[in-house]
Short mmCIF file of C-alpha atoms in Angstrom, two decimals:
data_model
loop_
_atom_site.label_atom_id
_atom_site.label_comp_id
_atom_site.label_asym_id
_atom_site.label_seq_id
_atom_site.Cartn_x
_atom_site.Cartn_y
_atom_site.Cartn_z
CA UNK A 1 95.10 99.49 169.06
CA UNK A 2 96.23 96.23 171.09
CA UNK A 3 96.18 92.32 170.32
CA UNK A 4 92.77 90.94 171.34
CA UNK A 5 93.12 87.64 173.53
CA UNK A 6 92.57 84.47 171.18
CA UNK A 7 90.09 82.39 172.61
CA UNK A 8 88.68 82.17 176.09
CA UNK A 9 90.18 85.25 177.14
CA UNK A 10 93.47 82.96 176.86
CA UNK A 11 96.45 85.60 175.16
CA UNK A 12 99.89 84.26 173.23
CA UNK A 13 102.89 83.71 175.03
CA UNK A 14 104.16 86.54 173.01
CA UNK A 15 101.27 88.89 174.08
CA UNK A 16 101.77 88.59 177.84
CA UNK A 17 103.13 91.74 179.23
CA UNK A 18 105.94 91.88 181.94
CA UNK A 19 104.68 92.82 185.36
CA UNK A 20 105.20 96.43 186.38
CA UNK A 21 107.80 96.59 189.23
CA UNK A 22 106.97 97.27 192.56
CA UNK A 23 107.07 100.04 194.72
CA UNK A 24 109.44 99.77 197.92
CA UNK A 25 107.32 101.70 200.34
CA UNK A 26 110.03 101.22 202.45
CA UNK A 27 111.30 104.44 203.89
CA UNK A 28 115.01 105.16 202.83
CA UNK A 29 118.47 107.52 203.68
CA UNK A 30 119.65 109.85 200.94
CA UNK A 31 122.21 112.75 200.74
CA UNK A 32 121.07 114.85 197.97
CA UNK A 33 124.44 115.84 195.91
CA UNK A 34 122.52 118.33 193.54
CA UNK A 35 119.52 120.06 192.05
CA UNK A 36 117.88 118.87 188.56
CA UNK A 37 117.39 120.93 185.82
CA UNK A 38 113.89 121.46 186.87
CA UNK A 39 114.82 122.07 190.70
CA UNK A 40 114.01 119.33 192.85
CA UNK A 41 117.06 117.62 194.59
CA UNK A 42 119.26 114.85 193.03
CA UNK A 43 119.63 112.33 195.73
CA UNK A 44 121.46 109.25 196.56
CA UNK A 45 121.38 106.44 198.76
CA UNK A 46 123.92 106.42 202.02
CA UNK A 47 123.43 103.25 202.57
CA UNK A 48 126.49 101.49 203.21
CA UNK A 49 126.88 99.57 199.82
CA UNK A 50 124.70 101.58 198.00
CA UNK A 51 126.90 103.90 196.69
CA UNK A 52 126.31 102.68 193.32
CA UNK A 53 122.84 103.34 192.93
CA UNK A 54 120.33 105.61 190.85
CA UNK A 55 120.46 108.61 191.78
CA UNK A 56 116.70 109.84 192.40
CA UNK A 57 114.65 112.95 192.54
CA UNK A 58 113.62 114.32 195.59
CA UNK A 59 111.62 117.40 195.40
CA UNK A 60 112.14 120.02 197.95
CA UNK A 61 115.32 119.48 198.88
CA UNK A 62 118.43 121.31 198.69
CA UNK A 63 122.56 120.10 197.77
CA UNK A 64 123.79 119.04 201.00
CA UNK A 65 120.77 117.87 202.98
CA UNK A 66 120.01 113.60 204.24
CA UNK A 67 116.62 113.34 204.24
CA UNK A 68 114.34 110.14 204.66
CA UNK A 69 112.27 109.57 201.51
CA UNK A 70 109.69 107.07 200.42
CA UNK A 71 109.13 105.51 197.02
CA UNK A 72 107.17 107.52 194.68
CA UNK A 73 108.40 106.14 191.01
CA UNK A 74 110.58 104.03 189.63
CA UNK A 75 113.53 106.94 189.85
CA UNK A 76 111.25 109.39 191.96
CA UNK A 77 110.84 109.59 195.82
CA UNK A 78 108.68 112.31 198.34
CA UNK A 79 110.72 113.35 201.43
CA UNK A 80 109.68 112.44 205.27
CA UNK A 81 111.62 114.09 207.14
CA UNK A 82 115.02 116.20 206.91
CA UNK A 83 118.02 114.46 209.03
CA UNK A 84 120.01 116.67 207.94
CA UNK A 85 119.55 120.57 207.17
CA UNK A 86 121.93 121.94 204.06
CA UNK A 87 123.21 125.29 205.02
CA UNK A 88 121.18 127.45 202.23
CA UNK A 89 118.31 126.14 203.85
CA UNK A 90 115.50 128.91 205.36
CA UNK A 91 112.35 129.27 206.12
CA UNK A 92 109.85 129.18 202.97
CA UNK A 93 107.80 132.99 202.58
CA UNK A 94 104.41 131.11 202.38
CA UNK A 95 102.47 128.83 204.01
CA UNK A 96 101.22 127.13 201.15
CA UNK A 97 105.31 126.31 199.86
CA UNK A 98 105.26 121.85 198.84
CA UNK A 99 101.45 122.50 198.71
CA UNK A 100 99.86 125.02 195.43
CA UNK A 101 102.38 124.35 192.96
CA UNK A 102 103.47 127.75 192.13
CA UNK A 103 106.86 127.66 193.72
CA UNK A 104 109.73 124.77 193.96
CA UNK A 105 112.42 126.20 195.72
CA UNK A 106 111.42 129.05 198.90
CA UNK A 107 113.51 126.57 200.81
CA UNK A 108 116.46 127.76 199.82
CA UNK A 109 117.92 132.08 199.64
CA UNK A 110 116.87 133.90 197.10
CA UNK A 111 120.95 134.42 196.69
CA UNK A 112 121.80 131.00 195.92
CA UNK A 113 118.72 130.52 194.07
CA UNK A 114 120.19 133.13 191.14
CA UNK A 115 124.11 131.88 191.77
CA UNK A 116 122.72 128.42 190.58
CA UNK A 117 120.97 129.51 187.64
CA UNK A 118 123.71 131.62 187.01
CA UNK A 119 126.12 128.35 186.81
CA UNK A 120 123.44 126.44 185.29
CA UNK A 121 123.86 128.20 182.32
CA UNK A 122 127.00 128.78 182.37
CA UNK A 123 127.77 125.36 182.24
CA UNK A 124 124.85 124.27 179.71
CA UNK A 125 126.35 127.21 177.28
CA UNK A 126 129.98 125.61 177.96
CA UNK A 127 128.69 122.16 177.11
CA UNK A 128 127.27 123.66 173.67
CA UNK A 129 130.69 124.33 172.67
CA UNK A 130 130.79 128.33 173.94
CA UNK A 131 134.75 127.65 175.71
CA UNK A 132 135.41 131.48 176.26
CA UNK A 133 132.11 132.95 177.96
CA UNK A 134 132.21 137.05 178.65
CA UNK A 135 131.43 138.35 181.78
CA UNK A 136 128.09 138.30 182.87
CA UNK A 137 125.38 140.15 184.41
CA UNK A 138 122.75 139.13 186.44
CA UNK A 139 119.52 140.50 188.65
CA UNK A 140 117.28 138.85 189.62
CA UNK A 141 113.30 140.47 191.07
CA UNK A 142 112.13 140.83 194.07
CA UNK A 143 108.95 139.22 195.43
CA UNK A 144 105.22 140.38 194.69
CA UNK A 145 106.44 141.84 191.25
CA UNK A 146 104.65 138.89 188.92
CA UNK A 147 101.84 141.13 187.29
CA UNK A 148 100.67 137.72 185.70
CA UNK A 149 98.42 134.81 187.04
CA UNK A 150 96.95 132.06 185.06
CA UNK A 151 94.40 130.52 187.53
CA UNK A 152 91.61 127.26 187.98
CA UNK A 153 88.34 127.74 189.57
CA UNK A 154 86.70 124.58 190.72
CA UNK A 155 82.70 124.85 192.75
CA UNK A 156 83.07 122.61 195.28
CA UNK A 157 80.03 122.35 197.70
CA UNK A 158 80.73 125.15 200.20
CA UNK A 159 82.07 127.82 197.93
CA UNK A 160 84.45 127.81 194.99
CA UNK A 161 88.81 127.08 195.01
CA UNK A 162 90.51 129.72 192.73
CA UNK A 163 94.34 128.99 193.02
CA UNK A 164 96.93 126.90 191.63
CA UNK A 165 97.14 122.72 191.00
CA UNK A 166 99.31 121.17 193.42
CA UNK A 167 102.20 118.83 192.01
CA UNK A 168 99.43 116.37 189.04
CA UNK A 169 96.51 116.24 192.31
CA UNK A 170 93.54 119.49 192.13
CA UNK A 171 93.54 122.72 192.78
CA UNK A 172 94.82 124.36 195.57
CA UNK A 173 93.02 127.76 197.14
CA UNK A 174 95.12 130.51 197.17
CA UNK A 175 94.55 132.43 200.14
CA UNK A 176 97.90 133.72 200.48
CA UNK A 177 100.81 134.10 198.10
CA UNK A 178 104.20 135.84 198.29
CA UNK A 179 105.02 135.75 194.40
CA UNK A 180 102.04 137.82 193.30
CA UNK A 181 101.61 141.41 193.33
CA UNK A 182 98.94 142.83 196.44
CA UNK A 183 96.97 143.98 193.52
CA UNK A 184 95.95 140.50 192.41
CA UNK A 185 96.58 139.27 196.12
CA UNK A 186 93.76 141.22 197.42
CA UNK A 187 91.16 140.57 194.01
CA UNK A 188 91.26 137.23 195.23
CA UNK A 189 88.61 136.65 197.89
CA UNK A 190 86.03 139.04 196.22
CA UNK A 191 86.69 136.65 192.13
CA UNK A 192 85.81 133.82 194.41
CA UNK A 193 82.51 135.45 195.80
CA UNK A 194 81.36 136.75 192.37
CA UNK A 195 82.05 133.45 190.14
CA UNK A 196 80.23 131.63 193.20
CA UNK A 197 76.99 133.71 191.77
CA UNK A 198 77.35 133.06 188.16
CA UNK A 199 75.28 130.61 185.79
CA UNK A 200 78.44 130.33 182.43
CA UNK A 201 80.57 129.02 186.15
CA UNK A 202 78.70 125.50 186.27
CA UNK A 203 82.10 123.31 188.01
CA UNK A 204 85.00 124.40 186.15
CA UNK A 205 87.37 127.97 185.43
CA UNK A 206 90.11 129.60 183.75
CA UNK A 207 91.09 132.79 184.65
CA UNK A 208 94.36 134.56 183.64
CA UNK A 209 94.40 138.38 185.34
CA UNK A 210 97.19 140.52 183.92
CA UNK A 211 97.90 143.10 185.53
CA UNK A 212 97.82 146.66 183.48
CA UNK A 213 98.92 150.01 183.86
CA UNK A 214 94.85 150.49 183.92
CA UNK A 215 94.43 148.36 186.75
CA UNK A 216 93.60 144.23 186.21
CA UNK A 217 92.89 142.84 182.95
CA UNK A 218 90.80 139.40 183.77
CA UNK A 219 89.75 136.63 180.74
CA UNK A 220 87.49 133.94 181.94
CA UNK A 221 86.74 130.47 180.29
CA UNK A 222 84.17 128.56 181.70
CA UNK A 223 81.74 125.40 180.97
CA UNK A 224 78.99 127.49 181.04
CA UNK A 225 77.49 130.23 179.00
CA UNK A 226 76.54 133.81 180.21
CA UNK A 227 73.03 135.44 181.48
CA UNK A 228 71.66 138.73 181.17
CA UNK A 229 72.04 138.08 185.14
CA UNK A 230 75.62 137.60 184.86
CA UNK A 231 76.53 140.61 182.81
CA UNK A 232 75.17 142.69 185.01
CA UNK A 233 76.61 141.26 187.96
CA UNK A 234 79.93 140.77 186.38
CA UNK A 235 79.77 145.17 185.24
CA UNK A 236 78.69 146.11 188.97
CA UNK A 237 81.56 143.77 189.99
CA UNK A 238 84.45 146.13 187.53
CA UNK A 239 83.08 149.28 188.73
CA UNK A 240 83.73 148.13 192.39
CA UNK A 241 87.44 146.71 192.02
CA UNK A 242 88.28 149.69 189.06
CA UNK A 243 89.13 146.56 186.52
CA UNK A 244 88.65 147.66 182.72
CA UNK A 245 87.99 145.07 181.11
CA UNK A 246 86.78 141.43 181.61
CA UNK A 247 86.65 138.80 178.25
CA UNK A 248 85.26 135.85 178.45
CA UNK A 249 85.91 132.49 176.20
CA UNK A 250 84.30 128.46 176.31
CA UNK A 251 86.90 126.66 178.25
CA UNK A 252 89.30 124.80 175.95
CA UNK A 253 88.00 127.21 172.34
CA UNK A 254 90.05 128.72 170.37
CA UNK A 255 87.71 130.91 169.27
CA UNK A 256 88.02 134.39 169.99
CA UNK A 257 87.53 135.77 173.99
CA UNK A 258 83.57 138.42 173.48
CA UNK A 259 84.40 140.99 175.34
CA UNK A 260 81.47 141.19 178.69
CA UNK A 261 82.62 144.19 180.13
CA UNK A 262 84.34 147.00 179.25
CA UNK A 263 84.78 150.32 181.57
CA UNK A 264 88.38 151.77 179.85
CA UNK A 265 90.78 151.34 178.14
CA UNK A 266 92.62 148.68 178.73
CA UNK A 267 96.35 149.91 178.18
CA UNK A 268 100.09 149.00 179.20
CA UNK A 269 103.64 151.42 178.75
CA UNK A 270 105.97 149.87 176.40
CA UNK A 271 108.66 152.92 176.01
CA UNK A 272 106.70 155.57 176.96
CA UNK A 273 104.03 154.23 174.36
CA UNK A 274 100.85 153.41 174.89
CA UNK A 275 99.75 149.20 174.19
CA UNK A 276 95.93 147.77 174.44
CA UNK A 277 96.90 144.72 174.33
CA UNK A 278 94.86 141.70 173.74
CA UNK A 279 92.52 140.15 176.08
CA UNK A 280 95.53 137.78 178.20
CA UNK A 281 98.16 138.74 176.38
CA UNK A 282 101.80 137.83 177.15
CA UNK A 283 103.62 139.64 179.23
CA UNK A 284 107.04 139.63 180.98
CA UNK A 285 106.38 138.11 184.34
CA UNK A 286 107.42 140.98 185.88
CA UNK A 287 108.02 145.29 185.64
CA UNK A 288 110.71 144.87 186.74
CA UNK A 289 111.50 141.78 184.84
CA UNK A 290 110.93 143.11 181.74
CA UNK A 291 112.71 146.20 182.39
CA UNK A 292 115.97 143.43 182.54
CA UNK A 293 115.69 141.88 179.46
CA UNK A 294 115.37 145.60 177.81
CA UNK A 295 118.47 146.99 179.07
CA UNK A 296 120.43 143.83 177.64
CA UNK A 297 119.12 144.05 174.51
CA UNK A 298 119.70 147.84 173.83
CA UNK A 299 122.63 147.51 175.24
CA UNK A 300 123.76 144.88 173.03
CA UNK A 301 122.25 146.46 169.97
CA UNK A 302 125.70 147.51 167.57
CA UNK A 303 126.06 150.82 166.78
CA UNK A 304 123.90 152.18 163.82
CA UNK A 305 124.62 152.68 160.60
CA UNK A 306 123.00 155.78 159.47
CA UNK A 307 119.36 156.07 158.14
CA UNK A 308 118.46 153.14 156.13
CA UNK A 309 119.62 150.50 158.63
CA UNK A 310 116.48 148.43 160.06
CA UNK A 311 116.42 145.85 163.08
CA UNK A 312 114.23 143.12 162.33
CA UNK A 313 112.68 140.92 165.95
CA UNK A 314 110.88 137.97 165.48
CA UNK A 315 108.48 137.04 167.67
CA UNK A 316 108.02 141.09 168.82
CA UNK A 317 104.38 140.09 171.01
CA UNK A 318 102.35 143.32 171.87
CA UNK A 319 105.60 145.55 171.06
CA UNK A 320 107.31 144.84 174.51
CA UNK A 321 111.13 145.29 173.23
CA UNK A 322 109.51 146.79 169.63
CA UNK A 323 109.78 150.78 170.92
CA UNK A 324 113.29 150.79 172.82
CA UNK A 325 114.66 149.06 169.19
CA UNK A 326 113.08 151.91 167.63
CA UNK A 327 114.60 155.08 169.14
CA UNK A 328 117.83 152.54 167.40
CA UNK A 329 116.83 152.03 164.01
CA UNK A 330 113.61 151.19 161.94
CA UNK A 331 111.99 148.16 163.17
CA UNK A 332 110.65 144.51 161.12
CA UNK A 333 108.72 143.52 163.92
CA UNK A 334 107.01 140.09 163.31
CA UNK A 335 105.06 138.70 165.37
CA UNK A 336 102.14 135.06 165.40
CA UNK A 337 99.07 135.70 167.33
CA UNK A 338 97.60 138.27 165.22
CA UNK A 339 95.35 139.82 168.56
CA UNK A 340 99.38 140.98 169.28
CA UNK A 341 100.07 142.38 165.88
CA UNK A 342 97.28 144.57 165.41
CA UNK A 343 97.42 146.15 168.92
CA UNK A 344 101.63 146.91 167.96
CA UNK A 345 100.45 148.05 164.76
CA UNK A 346 98.41 150.27 165.80
CA UNK A 347 100.67 151.62 168.90
CA UNK A 348 103.07 151.95 165.89
CA UNK A 349 101.53 154.72 164.57
CA UNK A 350 104.67 157.46 164.15
CA UNK A 351 106.93 155.64 165.69
CA UNK A 352 109.61 153.73 163.51
CA UNK A 353 108.03 150.20 163.19
CA UNK A 354 106.58 148.05 160.89
CA UNK A 355 104.19 145.10 162.54
CA UNK A 356 103.63 141.80 160.49
CA UNK A 357 101.96 138.99 160.94
CA UNK A 358 103.19 135.32 160.07
CA UNK A 359 104.02 132.41 162.00
CA UNK A 360 107.29 131.98 161.80
CA UNK A 361 107.76 128.53 162.25
CA UNK A 362 106.01 127.62 158.55
CA UNK A 363 106.94 131.02 157.67
CA UNK A 364 109.90 132.23 159.01
CA UNK A 365 111.52 134.96 157.50
CA UNK A 366 113.13 135.41 154.15
CA UNK A 367 116.91 135.41 154.39
CA UNK A 368 118.09 137.95 152.16
CA UNK A 369 115.58 140.11 155.13
CA UNK A 370 117.76 138.86 157.43
CA UNK A 371 120.99 138.96 156.21
CA UNK A 372 120.40 143.13 155.09
CA UNK A 373 119.70 143.77 159.00
CA UNK A 374 121.76 145.94 161.23
CA UNK A 375 120.80 143.18 164.11
CA UNK A 376 118.40 140.32 164.75
CA UNK A 377 116.08 140.54 167.63
CA UNK A 378 113.97 136.93 168.91
CA UNK A 379 112.67 136.38 171.72
CA UNK A 380 111.45 133.15 171.01
CA UNK A 381 108.22 130.98 172.47
CA UNK A 382 109.27 128.15 175.30
CA UNK A 383 110.02 125.90 172.29
CA UNK A 384 112.59 127.98 170.62
CA UNK A 385 112.87 129.36 167.10
CA UNK A 386 111.66 125.81 165.23
CA UNK A 387 112.38 126.29 161.95
CA UNK A 388 112.83 130.13 161.96
CA UNK A 389 116.68 129.07 162.66
CA UNK A 390 116.85 127.75 159.36
CA UNK A 391 116.81 131.00 157.77
CA UNK A 392 118.45 132.72 160.65
CA UNK A 393 121.81 130.64 160.27
CA UNK A 394 121.47 131.19 156.07
CA UNK A 395 121.57 134.52 156.40
CA UNK A 396 124.65 135.01 158.82
CA UNK A 397 123.10 137.93 160.26
CA UNK A 398 126.80 140.04 161.85
CA UNK A 399 124.53 140.09 165.17
CA UNK A 400 122.20 138.80 166.82
CA UNK A 401 120.50 139.19 169.92
CA UNK A 402 118.45 135.73 171.84
CA UNK A 403 116.35 135.93 174.59
CA UNK A 404 115.61 132.97 176.13
CA UNK A 405 112.86 131.85 178.50
CA UNK A 406 113.87 127.99 177.84
CA UNK A 407 118.47 127.27 178.60
CA UNK A 408 117.24 124.21 177.09
CA UNK A 409 116.43 125.07 173.72
CA UNK A 410 118.96 128.31 173.83
CA UNK A 411 121.51 125.81 174.49
CA UNK A 412 120.72 123.49 171.12
CA UNK A 413 120.50 126.96 168.81
CA UNK A 414 124.08 127.76 170.64
CA UNK A 415 125.64 124.74 169.24
CA UNK A 416 124.19 125.75 166.19
CA UNK A 417 125.24 129.25 166.17
CA UNK A 418 128.88 128.15 167.55
CA UNK A 419 129.66 125.89 164.57
CA UNK A 420 127.82 128.57 161.70
CA UNK A 421 130.97 130.87 162.52
CA UNK A 422 128.86 132.81 165.87
CA UNK A 423 130.77 133.69 169.48
CA UNK A 424 128.93 134.94 172.55
CA UNK A 425 129.54 138.51 173.45
CA UNK A 426 126.76 139.28 176.16
CA UNK A 427 125.39 137.10 178.64
CA UNK A 428 122.72 138.35 180.68
CA UNK A 429 120.79 135.95 183.70
CA UNK A 430 117.44 137.44 184.56
CA UNK A 431 116.15 134.97 187.68
CA UNK A 432 112.40 136.51 186.56
CA UNK A 433 110.29 133.32 187.59
CA UNK A 434 111.39 133.60 191.73
CA UNK A 435 111.35 131.02 193.15
CA UNK A 436 111.16 128.05 190.23
CA UNK A 437 113.75 126.80 188.54
CA UNK A 438 112.93 128.69 184.94
CA UNK A 439 116.01 131.63 184.72
CA UNK A 440 115.85 133.73 181.40
CA UNK A 441 118.98 134.49 179.48
CA UNK A 442 120.23 137.36 176.45
CA UNK A 443 122.70 136.52 174.96
CA UNK A 444 124.75 138.25 171.87
CA UNK A 445 125.96 136.80 169.27
CA UNK A 446 128.06 138.10 166.60
CA UNK A 447 130.59 136.38 163.65
CA UNK A 448 134.02 136.29 164.89
CA UNK A 449 134.98 138.66 162.42
CA UNK A 450 133.34 141.14 164.58
CA UNK A 451 135.74 142.68 167.53
CA UNK A 452 133.83 141.73 170.78
CA UNK A 453 131.15 143.61 171.97
CA UNK A 454 131.36 146.11 175.29
CA UNK A 455 128.00 146.53 177.83
CA UNK A 456 127.52 150.62 178.19
#
């Protein structure tokens, strides 16, 4: 708590706070030297005598650009004019680029982005201590394939806005999208119409759309309660637009959602096995990206050692990788989300899979269990494997296949694995978050006594 002022509003001299430095509104010219990890350009002043000035991050710029920009903070600036364009610049495919907050790199060619992401991952692994990397495989998902949308809705005086937040700002109406699957894009106008007529939506709502094999699956979180009329309207809406399930919960609630409409099973197939995932379940961003990850993981598996061989799968979700792994060896699959484990357990009947509910950061899989496995496969959340990595390092399984959606935590864990005597012998970089700075990486680690793994 801040110290109160003493006597008639006067403060002690030592408690006086220095004034915040004023932002210089004068436009300055910068040359963009590279992209930062978030995809913003790293610019330096081109003024004579200013070459030693600290770099500034400028969104929507490209290496080689010269731009006129105005400071927006200590190390941030916004572009006013492109004075000289980099050769990698292209015309963005979407008119909402730089507005909706969804994409950050549409001004660069897809080929250049994949090369940049590949180089960034290799550089990061080198810095972590990996001096001898294998040849790198790479894959990039095409546009209009994203099958998951996490949107915000706001009620305005003239209707409903449904879309994404601009950078640090309000929701922007998503009237087009070059990233989302066309089936999701075509649903947005009718969603705005039905939301406008619902009592459960007063001012704010969030909407998750998962495109399953059975069609769109919706999870709505709103600031009001559903009325009888709402249920009738939503049932008719789902029937008209072939939506198998629509679930609802109060906005910001941690309770399980309520199913308002269920017209048919909501299913998705992983390796010919049908799963009925919980509403709003995590899915890989696209089918194409999911297939590339699965291929990289299965290719990295060591030879099976007979019927007793087992694979430990950590952060298994609903089974994206599980059933492919189960064609190779028995799978012990661990996941912390109750709904995901329940869905996985239902689908596991008759397969070589056992599903376990466990918070891996609070209750990691035991060292003995990890050490006796053929391989450990992990696909941790954005924050990384946390406490579970300690158990993996102690168990020292022969092979670890690490699927990462956050290269920064991968680099951290890579440094620890290398010090523990592992080497990287297979590496795949997957750009399934097209036109963003996000990257998926599949990395195979083996103890140095193992022969280098040759991909099929």
